[in-house]
mmCIF file with all atom_site columns, C-alpha atoms and ligand atoms in Angstrom:
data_model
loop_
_atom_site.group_PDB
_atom_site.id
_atom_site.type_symbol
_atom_site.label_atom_id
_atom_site.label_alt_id
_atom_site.label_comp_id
_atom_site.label_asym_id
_atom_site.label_entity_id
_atom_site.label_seq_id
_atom_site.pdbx_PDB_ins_code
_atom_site.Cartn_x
_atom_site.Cartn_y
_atom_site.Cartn_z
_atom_site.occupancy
_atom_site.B_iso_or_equiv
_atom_site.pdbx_formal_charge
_atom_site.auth_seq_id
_atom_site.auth_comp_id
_atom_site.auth_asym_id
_atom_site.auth_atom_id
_atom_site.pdbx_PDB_model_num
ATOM   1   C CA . UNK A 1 1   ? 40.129 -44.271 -15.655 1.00 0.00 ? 266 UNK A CA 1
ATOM   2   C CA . UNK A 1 2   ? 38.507 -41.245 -13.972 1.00 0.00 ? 267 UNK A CA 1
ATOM   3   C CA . UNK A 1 3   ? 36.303 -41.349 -10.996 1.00 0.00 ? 268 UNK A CA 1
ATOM   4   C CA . UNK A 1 4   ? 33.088 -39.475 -11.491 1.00 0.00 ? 269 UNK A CA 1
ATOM   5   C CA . UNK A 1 5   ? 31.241 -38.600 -8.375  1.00 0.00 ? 270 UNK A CA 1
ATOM   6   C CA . UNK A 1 6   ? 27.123 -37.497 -9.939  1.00 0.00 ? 271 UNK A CA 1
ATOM   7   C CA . UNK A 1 7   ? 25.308 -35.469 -7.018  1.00 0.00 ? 272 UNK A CA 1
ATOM   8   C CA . UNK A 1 8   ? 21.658 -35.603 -7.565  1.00 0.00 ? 273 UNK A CA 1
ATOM   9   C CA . UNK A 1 9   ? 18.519 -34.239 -5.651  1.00 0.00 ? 274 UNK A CA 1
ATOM   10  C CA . UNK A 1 10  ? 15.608 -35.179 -7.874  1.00 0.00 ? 275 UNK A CA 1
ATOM   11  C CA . UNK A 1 11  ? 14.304 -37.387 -10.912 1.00 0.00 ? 276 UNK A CA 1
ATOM   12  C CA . UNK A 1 12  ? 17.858 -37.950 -11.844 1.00 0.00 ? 277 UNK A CA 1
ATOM   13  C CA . UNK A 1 13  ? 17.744 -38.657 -15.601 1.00 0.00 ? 278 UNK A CA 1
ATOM   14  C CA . UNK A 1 14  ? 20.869 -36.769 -16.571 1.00 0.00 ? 279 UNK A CA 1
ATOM   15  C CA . UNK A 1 15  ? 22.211 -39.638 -13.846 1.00 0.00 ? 280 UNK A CA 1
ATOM   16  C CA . UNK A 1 16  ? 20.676 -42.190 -16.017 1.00 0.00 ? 281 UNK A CA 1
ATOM   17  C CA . UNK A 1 17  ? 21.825 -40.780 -19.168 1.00 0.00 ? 282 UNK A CA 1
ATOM   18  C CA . UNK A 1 18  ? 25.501 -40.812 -17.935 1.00 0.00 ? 283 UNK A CA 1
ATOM   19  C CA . UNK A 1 19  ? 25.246 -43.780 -16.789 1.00 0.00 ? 284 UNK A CA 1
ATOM   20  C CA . UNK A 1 20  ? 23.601 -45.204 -19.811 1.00 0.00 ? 285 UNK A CA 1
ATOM   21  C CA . UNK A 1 21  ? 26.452 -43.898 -21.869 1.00 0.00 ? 286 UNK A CA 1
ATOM   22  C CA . UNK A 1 22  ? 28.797 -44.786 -19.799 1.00 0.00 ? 287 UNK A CA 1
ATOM   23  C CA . UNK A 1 23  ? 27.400 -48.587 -20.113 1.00 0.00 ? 288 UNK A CA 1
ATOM   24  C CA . UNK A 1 24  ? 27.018 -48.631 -23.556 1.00 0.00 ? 289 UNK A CA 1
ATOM   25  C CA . UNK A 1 25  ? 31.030 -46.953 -23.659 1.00 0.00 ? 290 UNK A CA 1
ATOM   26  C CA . UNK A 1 26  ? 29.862 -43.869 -25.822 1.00 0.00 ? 291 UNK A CA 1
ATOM   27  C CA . UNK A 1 27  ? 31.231 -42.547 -22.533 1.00 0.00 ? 292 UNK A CA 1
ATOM   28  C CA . UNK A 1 28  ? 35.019 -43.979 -21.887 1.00 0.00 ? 293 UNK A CA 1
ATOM   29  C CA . UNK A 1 29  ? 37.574 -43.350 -19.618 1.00 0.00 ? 294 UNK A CA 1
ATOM   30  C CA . UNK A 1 30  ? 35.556 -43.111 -16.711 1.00 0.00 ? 295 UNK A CA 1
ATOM   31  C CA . UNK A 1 31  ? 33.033 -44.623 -14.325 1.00 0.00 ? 296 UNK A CA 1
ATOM   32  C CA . UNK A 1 32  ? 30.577 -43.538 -11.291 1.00 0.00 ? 297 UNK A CA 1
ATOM   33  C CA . UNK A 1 33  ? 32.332 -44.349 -8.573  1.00 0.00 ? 298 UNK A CA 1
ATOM   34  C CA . UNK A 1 34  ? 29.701 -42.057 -6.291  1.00 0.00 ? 299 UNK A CA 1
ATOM   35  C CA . UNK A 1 35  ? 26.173 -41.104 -6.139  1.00 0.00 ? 300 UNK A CA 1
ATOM   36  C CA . UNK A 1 36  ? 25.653 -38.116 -3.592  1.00 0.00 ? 301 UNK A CA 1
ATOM   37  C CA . UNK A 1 37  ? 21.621 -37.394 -2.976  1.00 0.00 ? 302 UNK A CA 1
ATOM   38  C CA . UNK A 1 38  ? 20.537 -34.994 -0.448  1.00 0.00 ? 303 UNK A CA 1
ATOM   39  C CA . UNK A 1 39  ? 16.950 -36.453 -0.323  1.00 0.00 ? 304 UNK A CA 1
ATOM   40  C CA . UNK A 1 40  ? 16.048 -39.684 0.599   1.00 0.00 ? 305 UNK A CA 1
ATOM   41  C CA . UNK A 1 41  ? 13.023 -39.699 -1.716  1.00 0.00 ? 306 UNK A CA 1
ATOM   42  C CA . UNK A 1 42  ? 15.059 -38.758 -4.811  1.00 0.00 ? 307 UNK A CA 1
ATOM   43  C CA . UNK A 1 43  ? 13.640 -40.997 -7.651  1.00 0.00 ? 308 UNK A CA 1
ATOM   44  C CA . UNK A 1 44  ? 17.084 -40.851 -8.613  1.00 0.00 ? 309 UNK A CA 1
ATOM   45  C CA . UNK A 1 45  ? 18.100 -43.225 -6.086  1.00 0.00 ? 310 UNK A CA 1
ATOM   46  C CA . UNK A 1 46  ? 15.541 -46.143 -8.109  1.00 0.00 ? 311 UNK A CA 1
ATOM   47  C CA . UNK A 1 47  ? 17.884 -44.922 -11.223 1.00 0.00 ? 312 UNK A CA 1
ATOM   48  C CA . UNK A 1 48  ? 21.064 -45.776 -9.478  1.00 0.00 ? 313 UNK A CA 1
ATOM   49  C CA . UNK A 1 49  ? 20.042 -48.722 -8.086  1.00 0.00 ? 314 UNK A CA 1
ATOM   50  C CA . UNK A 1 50  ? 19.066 -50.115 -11.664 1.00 0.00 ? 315 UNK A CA 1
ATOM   51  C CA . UNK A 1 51  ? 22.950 -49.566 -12.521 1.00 0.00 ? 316 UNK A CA 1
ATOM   52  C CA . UNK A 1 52  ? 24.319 -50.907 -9.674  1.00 0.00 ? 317 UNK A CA 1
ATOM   53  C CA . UNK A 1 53  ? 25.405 -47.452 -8.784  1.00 0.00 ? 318 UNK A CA 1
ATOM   54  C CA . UNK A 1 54  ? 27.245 -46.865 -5.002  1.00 0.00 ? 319 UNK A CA 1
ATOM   55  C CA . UNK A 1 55  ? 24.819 -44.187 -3.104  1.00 0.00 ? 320 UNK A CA 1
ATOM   56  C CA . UNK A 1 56  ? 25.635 -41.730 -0.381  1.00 0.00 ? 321 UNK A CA 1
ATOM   57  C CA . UNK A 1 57  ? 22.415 -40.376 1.126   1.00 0.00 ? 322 UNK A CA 1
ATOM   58  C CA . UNK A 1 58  ? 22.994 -37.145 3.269   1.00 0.00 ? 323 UNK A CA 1
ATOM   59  C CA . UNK A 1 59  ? 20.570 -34.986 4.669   1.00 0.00 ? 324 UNK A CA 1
ATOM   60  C CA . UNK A 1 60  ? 21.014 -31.457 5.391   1.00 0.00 ? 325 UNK A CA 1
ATOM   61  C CA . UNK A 1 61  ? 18.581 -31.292 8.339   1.00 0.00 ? 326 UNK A CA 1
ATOM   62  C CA . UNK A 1 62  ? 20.658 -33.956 9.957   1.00 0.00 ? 327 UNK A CA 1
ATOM   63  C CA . UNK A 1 63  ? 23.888 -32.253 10.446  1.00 0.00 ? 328 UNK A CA 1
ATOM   64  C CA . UNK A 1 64  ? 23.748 -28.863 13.012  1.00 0.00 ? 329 UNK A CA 1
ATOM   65  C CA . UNK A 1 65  ? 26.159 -27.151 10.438  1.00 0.00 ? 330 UNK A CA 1
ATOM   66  C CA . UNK A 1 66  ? 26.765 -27.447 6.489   1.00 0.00 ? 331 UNK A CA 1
ATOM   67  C CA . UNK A 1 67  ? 29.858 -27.994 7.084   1.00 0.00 ? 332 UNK A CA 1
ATOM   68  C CA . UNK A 1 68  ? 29.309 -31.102 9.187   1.00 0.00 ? 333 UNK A CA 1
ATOM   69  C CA . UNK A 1 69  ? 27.276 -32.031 6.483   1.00 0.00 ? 334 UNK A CA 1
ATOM   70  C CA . UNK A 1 70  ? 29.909 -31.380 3.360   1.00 0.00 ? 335 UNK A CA 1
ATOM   71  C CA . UNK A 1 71  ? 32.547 -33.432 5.594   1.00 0.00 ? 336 UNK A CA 1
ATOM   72  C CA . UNK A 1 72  ? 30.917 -36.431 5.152   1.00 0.00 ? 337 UNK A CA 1
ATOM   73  C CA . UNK A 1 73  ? 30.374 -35.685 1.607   1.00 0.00 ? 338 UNK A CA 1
ATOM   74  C CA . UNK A 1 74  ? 34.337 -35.212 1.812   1.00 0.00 ? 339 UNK A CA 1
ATOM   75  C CA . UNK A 1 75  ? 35.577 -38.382 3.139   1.00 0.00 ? 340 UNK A CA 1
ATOM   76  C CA . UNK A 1 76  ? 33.112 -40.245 1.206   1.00 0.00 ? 341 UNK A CA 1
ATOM   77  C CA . UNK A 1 77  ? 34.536 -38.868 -1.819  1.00 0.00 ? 342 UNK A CA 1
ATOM   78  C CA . UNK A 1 78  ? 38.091 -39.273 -0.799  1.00 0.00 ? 343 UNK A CA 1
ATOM   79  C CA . UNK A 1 79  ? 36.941 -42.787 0.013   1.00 0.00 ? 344 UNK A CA 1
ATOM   80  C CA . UNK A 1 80  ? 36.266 -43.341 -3.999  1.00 0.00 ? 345 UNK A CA 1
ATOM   81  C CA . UNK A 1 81  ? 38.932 -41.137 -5.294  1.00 0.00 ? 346 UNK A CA 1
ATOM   82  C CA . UNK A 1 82  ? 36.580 -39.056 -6.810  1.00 0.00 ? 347 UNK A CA 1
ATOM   83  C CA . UNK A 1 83  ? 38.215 -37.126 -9.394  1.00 0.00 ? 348 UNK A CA 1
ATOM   84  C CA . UNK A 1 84  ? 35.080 -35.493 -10.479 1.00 0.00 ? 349 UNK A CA 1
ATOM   85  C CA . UNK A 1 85  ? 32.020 -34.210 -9.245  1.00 0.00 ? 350 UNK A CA 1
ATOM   86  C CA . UNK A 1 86  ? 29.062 -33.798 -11.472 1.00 0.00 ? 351 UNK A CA 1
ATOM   87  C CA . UNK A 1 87  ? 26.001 -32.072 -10.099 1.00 0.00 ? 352 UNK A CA 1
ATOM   88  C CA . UNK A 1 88  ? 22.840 -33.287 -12.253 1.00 0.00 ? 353 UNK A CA 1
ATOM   89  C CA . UNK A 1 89  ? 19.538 -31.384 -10.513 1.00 0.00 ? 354 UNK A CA 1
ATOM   90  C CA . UNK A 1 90  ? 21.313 -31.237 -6.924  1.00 0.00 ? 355 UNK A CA 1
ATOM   91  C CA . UNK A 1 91  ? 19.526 -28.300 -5.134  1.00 0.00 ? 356 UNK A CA 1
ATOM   92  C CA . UNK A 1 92  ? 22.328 -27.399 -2.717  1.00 0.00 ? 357 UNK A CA 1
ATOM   93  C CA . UNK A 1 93  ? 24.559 -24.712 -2.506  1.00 0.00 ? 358 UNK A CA 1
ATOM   94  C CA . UNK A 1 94  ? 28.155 -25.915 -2.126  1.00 0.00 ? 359 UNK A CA 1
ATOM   95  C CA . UNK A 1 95  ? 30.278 -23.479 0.228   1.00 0.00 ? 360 UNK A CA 1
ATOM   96  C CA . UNK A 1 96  ? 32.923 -22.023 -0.952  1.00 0.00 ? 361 UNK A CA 1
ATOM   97  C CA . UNK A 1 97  ? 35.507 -24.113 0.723   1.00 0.00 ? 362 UNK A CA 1
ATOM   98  C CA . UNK A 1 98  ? 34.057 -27.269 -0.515  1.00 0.00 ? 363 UNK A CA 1
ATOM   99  C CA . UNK A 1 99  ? 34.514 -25.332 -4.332  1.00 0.00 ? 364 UNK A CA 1
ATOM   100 C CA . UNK A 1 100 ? 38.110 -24.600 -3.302  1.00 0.00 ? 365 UNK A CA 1
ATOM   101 C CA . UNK A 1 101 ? 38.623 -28.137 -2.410  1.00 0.00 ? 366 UNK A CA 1
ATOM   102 C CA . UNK A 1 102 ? 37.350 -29.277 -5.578  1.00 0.00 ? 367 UNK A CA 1
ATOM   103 C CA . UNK A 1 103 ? 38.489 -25.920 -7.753  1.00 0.00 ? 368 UNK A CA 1
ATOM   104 C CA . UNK A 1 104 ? 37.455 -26.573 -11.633 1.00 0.00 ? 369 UNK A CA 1
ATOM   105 C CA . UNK A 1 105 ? 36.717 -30.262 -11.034 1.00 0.00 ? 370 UNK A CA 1
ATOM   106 C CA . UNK A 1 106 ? 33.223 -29.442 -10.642 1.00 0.00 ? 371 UNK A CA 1
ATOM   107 C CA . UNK A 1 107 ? 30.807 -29.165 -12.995 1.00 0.00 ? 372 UNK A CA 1
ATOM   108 C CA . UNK A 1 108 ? 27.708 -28.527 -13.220 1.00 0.00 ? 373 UNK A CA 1
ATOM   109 C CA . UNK A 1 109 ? 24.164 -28.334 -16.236 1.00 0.00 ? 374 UNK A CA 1
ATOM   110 C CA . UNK A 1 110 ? 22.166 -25.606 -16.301 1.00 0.00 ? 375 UNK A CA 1
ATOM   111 C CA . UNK A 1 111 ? 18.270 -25.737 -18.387 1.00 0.00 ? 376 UNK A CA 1
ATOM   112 C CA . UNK A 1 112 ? 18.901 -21.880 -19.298 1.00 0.00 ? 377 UNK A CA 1
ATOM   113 C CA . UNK A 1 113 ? 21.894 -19.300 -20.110 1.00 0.00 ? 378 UNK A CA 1
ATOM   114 C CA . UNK A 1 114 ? 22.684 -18.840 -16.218 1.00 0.00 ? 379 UNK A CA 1
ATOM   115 C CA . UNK A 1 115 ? 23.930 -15.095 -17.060 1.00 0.00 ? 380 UNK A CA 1
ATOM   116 C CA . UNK A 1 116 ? 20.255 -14.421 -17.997 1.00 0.00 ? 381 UNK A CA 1
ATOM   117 C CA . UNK A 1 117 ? 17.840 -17.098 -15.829 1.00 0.00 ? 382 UNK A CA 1
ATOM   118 C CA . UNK A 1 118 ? 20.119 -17.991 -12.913 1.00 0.00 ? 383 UNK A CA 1
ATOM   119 C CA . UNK A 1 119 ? 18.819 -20.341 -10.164 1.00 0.00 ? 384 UNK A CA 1
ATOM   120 C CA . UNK A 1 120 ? 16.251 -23.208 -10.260 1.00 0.00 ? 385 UNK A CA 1
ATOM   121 C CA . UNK A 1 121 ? 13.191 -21.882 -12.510 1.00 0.00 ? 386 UNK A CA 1
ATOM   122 C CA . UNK A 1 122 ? 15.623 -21.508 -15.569 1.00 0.00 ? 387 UNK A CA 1
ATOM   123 C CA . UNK A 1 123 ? 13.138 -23.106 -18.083 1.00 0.00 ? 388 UNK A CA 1
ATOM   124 C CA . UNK A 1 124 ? 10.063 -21.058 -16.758 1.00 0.00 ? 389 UNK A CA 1
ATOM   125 C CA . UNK A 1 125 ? 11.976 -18.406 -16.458 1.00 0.00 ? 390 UNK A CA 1
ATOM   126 C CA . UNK A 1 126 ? 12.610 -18.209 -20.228 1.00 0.00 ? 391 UNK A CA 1
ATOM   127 C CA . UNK A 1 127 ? 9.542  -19.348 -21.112 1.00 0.00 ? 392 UNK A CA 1
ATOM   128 C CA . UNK A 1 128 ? 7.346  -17.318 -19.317 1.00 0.00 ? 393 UNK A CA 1
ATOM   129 C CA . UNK A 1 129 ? 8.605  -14.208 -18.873 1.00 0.00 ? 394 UNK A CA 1
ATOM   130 C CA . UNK A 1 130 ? 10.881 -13.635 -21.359 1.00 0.00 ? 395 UNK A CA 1
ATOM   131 C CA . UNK A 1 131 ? 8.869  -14.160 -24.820 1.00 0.00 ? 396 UNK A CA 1
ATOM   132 C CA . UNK A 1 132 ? 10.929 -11.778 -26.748 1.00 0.00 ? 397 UNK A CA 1
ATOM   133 C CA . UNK A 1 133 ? 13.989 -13.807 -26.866 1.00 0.00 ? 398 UNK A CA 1
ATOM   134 C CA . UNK A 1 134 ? 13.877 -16.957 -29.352 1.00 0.00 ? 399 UNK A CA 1
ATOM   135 C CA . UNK A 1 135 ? 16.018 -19.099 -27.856 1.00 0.00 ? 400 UNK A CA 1
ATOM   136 C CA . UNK A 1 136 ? 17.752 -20.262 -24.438 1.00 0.00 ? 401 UNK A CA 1
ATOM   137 C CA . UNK A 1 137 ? 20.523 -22.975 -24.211 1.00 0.00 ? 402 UNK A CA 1
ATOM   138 C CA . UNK A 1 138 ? 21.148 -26.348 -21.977 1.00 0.00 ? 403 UNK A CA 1
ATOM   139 C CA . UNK A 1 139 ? 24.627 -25.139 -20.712 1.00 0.00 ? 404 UNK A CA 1
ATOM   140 C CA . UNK A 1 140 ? 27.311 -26.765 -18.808 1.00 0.00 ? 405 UNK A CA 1
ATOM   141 C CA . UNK A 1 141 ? 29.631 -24.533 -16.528 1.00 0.00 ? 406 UNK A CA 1
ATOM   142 C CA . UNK A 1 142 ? 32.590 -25.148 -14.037 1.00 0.00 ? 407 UNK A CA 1
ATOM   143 C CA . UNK A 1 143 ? 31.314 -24.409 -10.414 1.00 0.00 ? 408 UNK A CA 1
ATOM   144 C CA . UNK A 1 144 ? 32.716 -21.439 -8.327  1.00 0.00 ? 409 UNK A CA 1
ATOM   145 C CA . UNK A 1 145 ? 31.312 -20.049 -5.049  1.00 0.00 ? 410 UNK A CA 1
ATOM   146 C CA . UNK A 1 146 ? 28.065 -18.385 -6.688  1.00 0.00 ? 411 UNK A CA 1
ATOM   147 C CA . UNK A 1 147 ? 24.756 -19.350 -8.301  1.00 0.00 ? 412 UNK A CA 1
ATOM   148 C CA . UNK A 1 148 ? 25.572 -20.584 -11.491 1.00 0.00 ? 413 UNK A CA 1
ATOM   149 C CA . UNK A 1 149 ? 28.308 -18.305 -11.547 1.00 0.00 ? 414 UNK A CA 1
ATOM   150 C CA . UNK A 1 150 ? 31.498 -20.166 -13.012 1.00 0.00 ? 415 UNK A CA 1
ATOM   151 C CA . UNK A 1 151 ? 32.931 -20.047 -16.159 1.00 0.00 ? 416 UNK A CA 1
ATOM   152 C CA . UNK A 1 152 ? 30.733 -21.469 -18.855 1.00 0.00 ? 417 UNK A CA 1
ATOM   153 C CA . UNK A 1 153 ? 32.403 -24.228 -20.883 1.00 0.00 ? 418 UNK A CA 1
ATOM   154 C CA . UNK A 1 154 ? 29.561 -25.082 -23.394 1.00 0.00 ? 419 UNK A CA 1
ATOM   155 C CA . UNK A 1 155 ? 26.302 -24.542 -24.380 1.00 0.00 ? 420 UNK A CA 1
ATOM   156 C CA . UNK A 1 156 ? 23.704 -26.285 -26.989 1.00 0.00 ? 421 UNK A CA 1
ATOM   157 C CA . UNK A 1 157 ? 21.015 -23.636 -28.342 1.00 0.00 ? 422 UNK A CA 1
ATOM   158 C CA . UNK A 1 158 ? 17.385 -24.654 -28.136 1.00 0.00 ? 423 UNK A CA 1
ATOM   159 C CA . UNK A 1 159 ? 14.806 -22.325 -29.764 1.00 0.00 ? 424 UNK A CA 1
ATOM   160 C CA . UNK A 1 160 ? 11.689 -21.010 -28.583 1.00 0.00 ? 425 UNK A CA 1
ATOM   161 C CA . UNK A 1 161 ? 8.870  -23.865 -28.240 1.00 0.00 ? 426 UNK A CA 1
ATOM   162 C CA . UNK A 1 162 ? 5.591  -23.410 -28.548 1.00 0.00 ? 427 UNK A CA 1
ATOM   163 C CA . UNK A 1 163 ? 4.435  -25.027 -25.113 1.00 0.00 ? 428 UNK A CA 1
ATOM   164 C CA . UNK A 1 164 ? 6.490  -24.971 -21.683 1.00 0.00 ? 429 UNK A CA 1
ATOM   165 C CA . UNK A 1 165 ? 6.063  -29.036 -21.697 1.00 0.00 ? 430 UNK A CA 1
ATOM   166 C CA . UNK A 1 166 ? 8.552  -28.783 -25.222 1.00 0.00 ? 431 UNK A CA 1
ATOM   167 C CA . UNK A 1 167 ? 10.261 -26.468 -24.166 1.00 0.00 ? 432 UNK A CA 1
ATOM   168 C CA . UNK A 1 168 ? 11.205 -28.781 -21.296 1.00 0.00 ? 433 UNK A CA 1
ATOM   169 C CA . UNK A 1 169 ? 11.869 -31.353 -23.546 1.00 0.00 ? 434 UNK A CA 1
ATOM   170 C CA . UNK A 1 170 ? 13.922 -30.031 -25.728 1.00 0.00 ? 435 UNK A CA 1
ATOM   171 C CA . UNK A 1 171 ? 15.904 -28.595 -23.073 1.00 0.00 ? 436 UNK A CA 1
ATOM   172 C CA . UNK A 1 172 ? 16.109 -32.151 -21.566 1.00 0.00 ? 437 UNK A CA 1
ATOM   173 C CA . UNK A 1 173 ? 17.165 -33.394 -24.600 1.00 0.00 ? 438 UNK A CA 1
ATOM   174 C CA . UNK A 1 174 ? 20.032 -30.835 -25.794 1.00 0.00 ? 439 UNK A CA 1
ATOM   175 C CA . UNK A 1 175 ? 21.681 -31.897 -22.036 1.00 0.00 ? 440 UNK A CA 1
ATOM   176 C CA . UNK A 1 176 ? 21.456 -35.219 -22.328 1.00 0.00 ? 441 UNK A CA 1
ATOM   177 C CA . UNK A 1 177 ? 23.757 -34.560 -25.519 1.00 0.00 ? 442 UNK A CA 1
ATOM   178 C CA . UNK A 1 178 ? 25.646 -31.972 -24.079 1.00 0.00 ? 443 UNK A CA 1
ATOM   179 C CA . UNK A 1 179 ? 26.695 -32.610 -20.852 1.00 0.00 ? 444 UNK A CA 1
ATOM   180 C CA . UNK A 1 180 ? 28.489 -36.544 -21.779 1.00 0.00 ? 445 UNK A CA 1
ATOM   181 C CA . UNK A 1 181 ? 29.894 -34.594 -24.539 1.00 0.00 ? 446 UNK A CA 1
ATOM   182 C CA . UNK A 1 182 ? 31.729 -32.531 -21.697 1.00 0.00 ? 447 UNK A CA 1
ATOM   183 C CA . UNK A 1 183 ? 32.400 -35.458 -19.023 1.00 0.00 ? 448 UNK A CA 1
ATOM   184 C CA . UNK A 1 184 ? 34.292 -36.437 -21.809 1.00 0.00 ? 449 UNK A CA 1
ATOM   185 C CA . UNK A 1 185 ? 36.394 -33.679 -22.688 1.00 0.00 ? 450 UNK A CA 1
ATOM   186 C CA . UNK A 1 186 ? 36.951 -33.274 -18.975 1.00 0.00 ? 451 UNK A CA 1
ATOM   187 C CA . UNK A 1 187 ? 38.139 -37.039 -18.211 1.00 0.00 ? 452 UNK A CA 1
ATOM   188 C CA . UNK A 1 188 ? 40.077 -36.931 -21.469 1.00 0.00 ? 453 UNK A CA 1
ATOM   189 C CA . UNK A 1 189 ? 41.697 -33.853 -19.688 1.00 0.00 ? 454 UNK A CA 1
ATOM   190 C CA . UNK A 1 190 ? 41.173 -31.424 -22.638 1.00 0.00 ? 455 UNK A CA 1
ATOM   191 C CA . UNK A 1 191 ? 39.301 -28.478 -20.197 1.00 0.00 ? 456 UNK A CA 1
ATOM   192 C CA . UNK A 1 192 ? 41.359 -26.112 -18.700 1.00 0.00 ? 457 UNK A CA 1
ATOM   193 C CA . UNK A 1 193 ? 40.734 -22.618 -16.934 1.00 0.00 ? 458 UNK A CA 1
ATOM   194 C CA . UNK A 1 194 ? 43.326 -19.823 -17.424 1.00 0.00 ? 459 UNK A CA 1
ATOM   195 C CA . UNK A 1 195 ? 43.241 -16.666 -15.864 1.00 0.00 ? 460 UNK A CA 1
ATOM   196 C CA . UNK A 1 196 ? 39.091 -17.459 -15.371 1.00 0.00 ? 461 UNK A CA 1
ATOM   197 C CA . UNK A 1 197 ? 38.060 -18.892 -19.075 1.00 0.00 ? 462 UNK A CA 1
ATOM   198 C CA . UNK A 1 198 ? 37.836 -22.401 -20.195 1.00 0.00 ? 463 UNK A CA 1
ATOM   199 C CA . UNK A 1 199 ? 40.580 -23.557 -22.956 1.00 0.00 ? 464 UNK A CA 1
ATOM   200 C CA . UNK A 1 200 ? 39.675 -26.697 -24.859 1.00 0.00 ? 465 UNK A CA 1
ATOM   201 C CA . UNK A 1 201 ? 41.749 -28.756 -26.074 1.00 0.00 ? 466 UNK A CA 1
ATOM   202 C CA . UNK A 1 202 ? 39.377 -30.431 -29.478 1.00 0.00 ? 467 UNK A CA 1
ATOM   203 C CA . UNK A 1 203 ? 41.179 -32.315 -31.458 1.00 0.00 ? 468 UNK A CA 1
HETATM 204 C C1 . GRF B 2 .   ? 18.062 -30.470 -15.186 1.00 0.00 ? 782 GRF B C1 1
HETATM 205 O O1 . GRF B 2 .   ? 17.164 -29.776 -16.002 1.00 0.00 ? 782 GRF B O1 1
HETATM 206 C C2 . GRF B 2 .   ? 19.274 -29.642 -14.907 1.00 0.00 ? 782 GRF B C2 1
HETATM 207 O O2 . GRF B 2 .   ? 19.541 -28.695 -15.891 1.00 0.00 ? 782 GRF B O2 1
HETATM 208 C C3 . GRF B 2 .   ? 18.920 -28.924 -13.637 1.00 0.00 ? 782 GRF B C3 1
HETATM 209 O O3 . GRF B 2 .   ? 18.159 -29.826 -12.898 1.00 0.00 ? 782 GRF B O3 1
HETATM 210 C C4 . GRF B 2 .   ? 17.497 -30.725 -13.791 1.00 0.00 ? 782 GRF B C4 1
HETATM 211 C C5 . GRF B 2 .   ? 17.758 -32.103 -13.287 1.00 0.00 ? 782 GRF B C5 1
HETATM 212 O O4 . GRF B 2 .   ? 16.947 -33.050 -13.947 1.00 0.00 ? 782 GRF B O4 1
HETATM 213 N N1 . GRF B 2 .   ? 20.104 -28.463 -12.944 1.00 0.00 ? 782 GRF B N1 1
HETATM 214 P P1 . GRF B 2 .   ? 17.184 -34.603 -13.683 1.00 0.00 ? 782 GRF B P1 1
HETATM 215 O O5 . GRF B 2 .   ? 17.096 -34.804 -12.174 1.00 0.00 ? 782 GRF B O5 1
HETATM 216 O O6 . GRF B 2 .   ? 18.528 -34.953 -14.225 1.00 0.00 ? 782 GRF B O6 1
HETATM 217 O O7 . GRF B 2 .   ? 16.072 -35.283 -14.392 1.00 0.00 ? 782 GRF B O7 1
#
């Protein structure tokens, strides 16, 4: 059994998804041990609640440094032998030694190809201003010390939509198949990264 730590700093429905999964065992091998949010208004926090979920609430703007801050991030996790860490909408950067603490056991969904619409407006930034390409993806990737930098492990296409508020959806929708699809080949231990590319192991 694998300890999943999800870090959320928002709506938190990817949270609810795993956890939902992970209820109804479409999701096995593992459980959230840890719910990290960064904002004490996160409607996330109501979703955890609802599943009985254990919540650490740390705010940036309480700690002089962000490492003071990631420390108690740390021990909590050590606390709950986190194995894992899932990031589902959390808004902070993690520094790099936090990554190297944690190297390729965190992951982390992305509402765009992050090569082409890095950072936080990835949907918009398709949709918008981009309307020559027909399609974008909801992609999962391993974390490293950029912006949505690490090594992609998978992605589900979603074509061009015909409003931003589908095109949302649909995004929203292709993660919450895609990313339990990868907790699980994670937990299950069949991701690997050599020499900076994912190997999986499908059997
Ligand atoms: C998702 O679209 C995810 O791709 C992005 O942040 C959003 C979080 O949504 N990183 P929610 O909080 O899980 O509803």
């Amino acid at each position: 059994m694998k300890n999943l730590a999800v870090f959320v700093s928002g709506s938190g429905t990817n949270l609810e998804n795993i956890a939902s999964k992970i209820a109804e065992g479409k999701l096995k091998n593992c459980k959230i041990a840890l719910v990290v949010c960064d904002n004490p208004e996160a409607y996330a926090l109501k979703r955890a609640k609802r599943f009985d979920l254990e919540t650490l609430v740390v705010k940036r703007t309480d700690y002089l440094s962000k490492a003071d801050f990631e420390e108690v991030i740390i021990r909590a996790l050590k606390e709950h032998s986190v194995d894992y860490i899932v990031l589902a909408g959390f808004m902070r950067i993690l520094s790099p030694e936090f990554v190297e603490m944690f190297k390729w056991r965190i992951i982390n969904i992305h509402p765009a190809r992050p090569n082409q619409f890095p950072g936080a407006h990835g949907i918009e930034d398709f949709w918008k201003f981009r309307p020559a390409l027909t399609s974008t993806a909801a992609t999962v990737h391993f974390v490293d010390s950029g912006i949505d930098t690490g090594p992609i492990i998978d992605e589900e296409e979603v074509a061009r939509e015909l409003t931003i508020k589908s095109q949302e959806d649909k995004i929203h929708q292709a993660e919450y198949r895609i990313y339990p699809k990868v907790i699980q080949l994670l937990v299950d231990g069949k991701i690997s990264v050599k020499d900076g590319k994912v190997v999986i192991a499908r059997s």
